[in-house]
Amino acid sequence: MVHPAIITLGVQFSEFIISGGIARCSAMLYAFKKVIADYVTPPGTSIQRNLTSYLGKQIDYLTTTRHLAETMKSAIRQLKSEISNISLDKSDEDTKTHLLHWIDTFIKEKIVSADDSIVATALKFIKTDDVILTFGRSAAVELLLLEAKNLNYKFKVIVCDARPKLEGKILVQNLVNAGISCSYVLVNSLGAVMPKVTKLILGASALLSNGALLSRTGTAIAAMMAHDAHVPVIVLAELIKFSELVQLDSFVWNEIVLPSVLTPPSNDANSKPPILKDWRDIPDLKLLNLHYDITPASFISMVISEHGCIPSSSVLSIIGMVKAEEEKNLKKLII
Amino acid sequence: MDFGGLATTREFQAVILAGSGAKLFPLIDEKCPKAMLPLANKPMLFYQLEWLETAMINDIMIVCQEEAHKKINSYIHNVLNVSERYPNSKVEVIKAKGSGSASADALRHVANRIKTDFIVMSCDTITNYPPNKLLDVFRIQSPTFTALFHEPLKPEGEAAAKIKDDDLIEYVGIDHSTCRLLFAVAGDEMDDELPVRMSILDKFPVVNIHTKLRDAHLYVFKHWVIDFLAKSKIQSIKEELIPLLTHFQYSEKVLKREGVEKYLMAPSNFDQFYTSRHQSSTGGGFVNATRSESMNKFYKGELKESEVDDPSTDFHKHIVCTALVAKEGFCFRVNSVPNYLEGSRTLIKTINAEDLVPRSVERGKGCQVGDSLVGDSCRVGEKTSIKKSVIGNHCVIGKNVKIINSVLMDHTVVEDKAVLEGTVVCSNSKVLELCNLRDCQIASGVTLEREVQGKGEAYIE
């Protein structure tokens, strides 16, 4: 039986209402809080043993709606190890309160605080009269730019965007409402705009062990052009986005989305129908709509996480460090 | 079955309003309440229960009047055997005291049993529109209510030309890009003009006004609506509550006047995904809403309820009314006799050809049965032709009878050489020889004499 909050969450994921690593992770954790609060242990088993499998069923359902993001996988891993660490003596009520409190702490530490420290570190790199280029809409980048405006830094922003999602539009709205002067370009204008850009700041869906960046389709192009123009590329990524996976290019693994959104929208005023209108009837033509792309480590100048700034090749050692800490915590509780 | 962990966390409850049907006279009487009226040989209630079962809604309440209670109760528990057929569901039949047949009054009777978001259906709403589409719109946009609209069935035959649809016209204003329902006004309330407020056009510049849509009386409401209803004096859901809620979307004055804010700010109305949706890279699907800083802080727990008094909080933007138009499957309301006949025909089309005429039916020589549903153990005489009709169980039909576009309920008798067109014959009635009836209704237990010629008549005794 899937909990109603998880059903609602699944619908919002599959319709891309909630999208983006941090948003999905925090939405999932809020839903888990509701699930744990409503959980009733069936007779004959204890909450510590049964809750993990019950949560597993909810997660299986979520996976069918959309592939889990790296942030979500980290959160689930840590939540499961926390559940298995709870001593069997605790009562159901106490266990539930403990877990709800743990989830709140997780969100506060690994998301909110992490974002705050990333922003604080990144602010040091914003100089007066900077022209900052960004791609799509990343929650961390938006926070950084709004905070910089709050502290009265002088800078301009160019937001690069791409169809079909056009997520950058909302970022531009929010930045303009805050009083930042913005430009909005599509990918084809990157070449024209790049000479004016002083830095490129990107968000991430995941940071892979080989230093590559998994992010929205189009990020790799922006990074490549910036690299070519000797513009520093900065990636803002919380620790929960660091992944043990290795991926060499965008085709090894990707998320395929509805191809029909790729066809340009029909303009009623135009007398000519759009070229790709009947693409399904053309036997040799298939449309492929990939959600993510891989930016190789060589294009990334620096990664900023809550631990500070690191070059992208050091991602693997950071992951090793984090894992060692988690295991130390595990051993402490068992002893 | 291992329910491991989920005690009684329901997402939706359902309320079926089994009111009395004055417009369906003389098909309805004390022996046969509207909910039990057979449609394609199954009581109408069956179709709502099937729809709710597809939607996986387990908590169902049927509100009916005192006289109908016994019949409906015995159908649910004895005939349909709900506990076996739908093992996960709980169906309760509740008596509504008082003779008032107002829909909102009936809801008030069950107000204290409703603990979650709830669905309200009328017992004459027949549909097989995929329920998950309706519920998904509700889950995504988190609206105050979602309503289902449908296009009316096309009537066939001569009756079509005669039906004056003017009284049933509804003017429905929908913003299709966001599925929002902006106004739903009944045609008979209008004289020559349809007034449209400028505040609607300010906030929703693109509005489609439909005259061909009818309300299916199938609504999904947020939980706070029942609290609001319990305290108000609203009588009818369709005529008062729905227009009021749609009005809230663009008029802050009306919203404040009705004192709805306290329901919107109540913790039970929290959208737990509010902050996540704001962080979402695709904007979170907020319809016509701006990022309100004080609402953001309220959700984060930094502001108390009393402090959120900012004029920029835009409460009216938190009332969202959505409407869906049923384009798949069938959807109709049985609220008049012509609709009843058309509905029967639509349902015949959904049944497999092999199941239309069961083996227990005795067919005479040369009898033609086309596009019709025949019940069990009927006897059809020689050279009889039955087209596009529904025949109930245990009927006896004589020779040379022509039945077109009609409905015969259980245990009826039609004798030789009768002609029935567009007629409804209720249970236990008899139509004797050589009758010629067109667009008539015969109440139950009535014996019609021989050689009666009728056109558009209702025979009661």
XYZ file of C-alpha atoms in Angstrom, chain B residues 99-329:
231
model
C -37.593 16.200 3.353
C -35.294 18.808 1.889
C -33.585 17.435 -1.170
C -30.933 20.111 -1.275
C -27.524 18.678 -2.000
C -25.639 20.820 0.486
C -28.011 19.845 3.268
C -27.324 16.201 2.546
C -23.602 16.876 2.771
C -24.019 18.562 6.114
C -25.419 15.302 7.474
C -22.150 13.529 6.864
C -19.918 16.516 7.605
C -18.522 15.091 10.786
C -17.565 11.828 9.130
C -15.497 13.473 6.450
C -11.898 13.686 7.521
C -9.984 13.978 4.282
C -10.359 15.481 0.831
C -13.594 14.125 -0.581
C -15.439 13.365 -3.791
C -19.112 14.233 -4.260
C -21.111 12.401 -6.920
C -24.757 12.475 -7.681
C -26.392 9.071 -8.069
C -27.358 9.953 -11.617
C -23.805 10.598 -12.774
C -22.815 7.733 -15.046
C -19.300 7.723 -16.406
C -16.300 5.623 -17.139
C -13.887 8.526 -17.532
C -10.546 7.327 -16.154
C -10.651 8.460 -12.529
C -6.916 8.811 -12.220
C -6.972 11.721 -14.673
C -9.353 13.653 -12.462
C -7.490 12.772 -9.292
C -4.085 13.566 -10.796
C -5.219 17.109 -11.633
C -6.275 17.366 -8.020
C -2.932 16.076 -6.779
C -0.805 18.283 -8.987
C -2.437 21.658 -8.633
C -3.852 21.162 -5.163
C -7.012 23.094 -6.093
C -9.991 23.851 -3.900
C -12.114 21.674 -6.132
C -12.027 19.925 -9.477
C -15.185 19.522 -11.523
C -15.931 17.274 -14.474
C -17.796 18.555 -17.502
C -19.067 16.633 -20.465
C -20.715 17.180 -23.777
C -24.352 16.146 -23.836
C -25.316 12.942 -25.642
C -26.752 13.338 -29.083
C -30.358 12.221 -29.061
C -31.525 10.032 -31.920
C -34.693 9.870 -33.882
C -37.528 12.310 -34.067
C -37.351 13.172 -30.434
C -34.122 14.993 -31.153
C -35.764 17.772 -33.040
C -38.273 18.378 -30.299
C -35.984 18.694 -27.334
C -35.578 22.290 -26.334
C -32.185 22.441 -24.777
C -32.419 26.077 -23.817
C -33.224 25.521 -20.163
C -30.320 23.207 -19.704
C -27.699 25.440 -21.262
C -24.857 26.330 -18.972
C -22.342 29.030 -19.698
C -19.023 27.644 -18.587
C -15.899 29.765 -18.656
C -12.658 27.815 -18.665
C -9.055 28.947 -19.062
C -7.774 25.912 -20.916
C -4.071 26.583 -20.547
C -4.331 26.008 -16.827
C -7.640 24.074 -16.709
C -9.133 26.694 -14.429
C -12.860 27.085 -14.063
C -13.778 30.739 -13.978
C -17.526 30.724 -13.965
C -20.392 28.289 -14.423
C -23.777 29.951 -14.805
C -27.053 28.250 -15.627
C -28.776 29.504 -18.740
C -32.136 29.983 -17.150
C -30.766 32.630 -14.823
C -29.739 34.844 -17.686
C -31.990 37.162 -19.647
C -30.239 38.385 -22.736
C -26.819 39.205 -21.417
C -24.094 37.228 -19.738
C -22.251 39.580 -17.395
C -18.525 38.907 -17.120
C -16.472 40.736 -14.522
C -13.419 42.703 -15.576
C -11.501 41.238 -12.657
C -11.715 37.857 -14.350
C -10.189 39.206 -17.537
C -7.514 41.059 -15.575
C -6.244 37.890 -14.047
C -7.110 35.411 -16.791
C -6.806 37.066 -20.173
C -7.671 33.980 -22.221
C -11.063 32.492 -21.382
C -13.115 30.060 -23.445
C -16.852 30.282 -22.873
C -18.659 27.056 -23.685
C -22.359 26.558 -24.157
C -22.200 22.913 -25.078
C -20.772 21.641 -21.823
C -22.851 20.168 -19.025
C -21.828 19.679 -15.441
C -21.418 16.021 -14.554
C -21.967 16.791 -10.857
C -18.766 14.968 -10.012
C -16.577 17.095 -7.784
C -13.407 16.529 -5.811
C -13.203 18.957 -2.901
C -10.500 19.942 -0.484
C -11.283 19.080 3.096
C -11.800 22.624 4.343
C -14.827 23.038 2.045
C -16.901 20.765 4.278
C -16.052 22.868 7.324
C -16.982 25.992 5.401
C -20.224 24.351 4.223
C -21.174 23.165 7.680
C -21.119 26.704 8.993
C -22.862 28.363 6.066
C -26.461 28.384 4.911
C -25.793 27.218 1.374
C -28.518 24.956 -0.001
C -27.309 23.649 -3.285
C -23.820 22.606 -4.255
C -24.214 23.259 -7.935
C -26.151 26.471 -7.793
C -24.527 28.193 -4.850
C -21.334 26.603 -3.655
C -19.589 26.152 -6.995
C -20.288 29.713 -8.242
C -19.151 31.081 -4.889
C -15.874 29.183 -4.958
C -15.181 30.227 -8.543
C -15.913 33.802 -7.535
C -13.244 33.634 -4.818
C -10.585 33.193 -7.466
C -10.801 36.756 -8.643
C -12.510 38.706 -5.904
C -10.677 39.298 -2.642
C -13.641 41.240 -1.244
C -16.008 38.295 -1.454
C -13.363 36.035 -0.001
C -12.861 38.276 3.024
C -16.610 38.732 3.416
C -17.168 35.002 3.669
C -14.339 34.633 6.137
C -12.577 31.904 4.235
C -9.054 32.963 5.218
C -9.045 31.029 8.447
C -9.704 27.832 6.517
C -6.908 28.560 4.082
C -4.427 29.290 6.846
C -5.359 26.272 8.931
C -2.449 23.853 9.425
C -4.495 21.007 7.984
C -4.537 22.879 4.701
C -0.750 23.008 4.540
C 0.687 22.050 1.226
C 3.716 20.145 2.483
C 5.468 20.556 -0.837
C 5.081 24.352 -0.941
C 8.736 25.234 -0.366
C 9.947 22.408 -2.594
C 7.766 23.624 -5.398
C 9.234 27.097 -5.115
C 12.723 25.632 -5.322
C 11.802 23.480 -8.272
C 13.666 24.336 -11.453
C 10.446 24.270 -13.461
C 8.716 26.782 -11.249
C 6.562 24.394 -9.252
C 3.425 24.631 -11.334
C 2.027 27.596 -9.457
C -0.831 28.973 -11.443
C -1.055 32.721 -11.579
C 0.738 33.068 -8.284
C 3.729 35.127 -7.353
C 6.346 34.177 -4.852
C 5.036 35.778 -1.736
C 7.795 36.247 0.810
C 5.520 36.209 3.818
C 3.768 33.011 2.703
C 7.199 31.465 2.196
C 8.220 32.390 5.737
C 4.904 31.163 7.116
C 5.514 27.758 5.611
C 9.048 27.699 6.967
C 7.623 28.374 10.391
C 9.295 31.729 10.787
C 6.061 33.713 10.871
C 3.041 33.154 13.023
C -0.484 33.091 11.642
C -1.382 36.484 13.025
C 1.586 38.124 11.375
C 0.664 37.085 7.878
C -1.578 40.025 7.263
C 0.300 41.360 4.329
C -1.899 42.687 1.520
C 0.536 41.115 -0.892
C -0.110 37.595 0.381
C -2.792 37.259 -2.233
C -5.044 34.699 -0.604
C -7.365 34.623 -3.519
C -4.558 33.233 -5.571
C -4.595 30.241 -3.275
C -8.114 29.353 -4.286
C -7.816 27.402 -7.485
C -10.849 25.857 -9.160
C -10.166 23.454 -11.960
C -12.413 21.835 -14.506
C -11.848 18.909 -16.811
C -13.802 18.085 -19.932
C -14.451 14.379 -20.337
C -13.240 13.506 -23.798
C -12.615 9.812 -23.157
C -15.205 7.210 -22.493
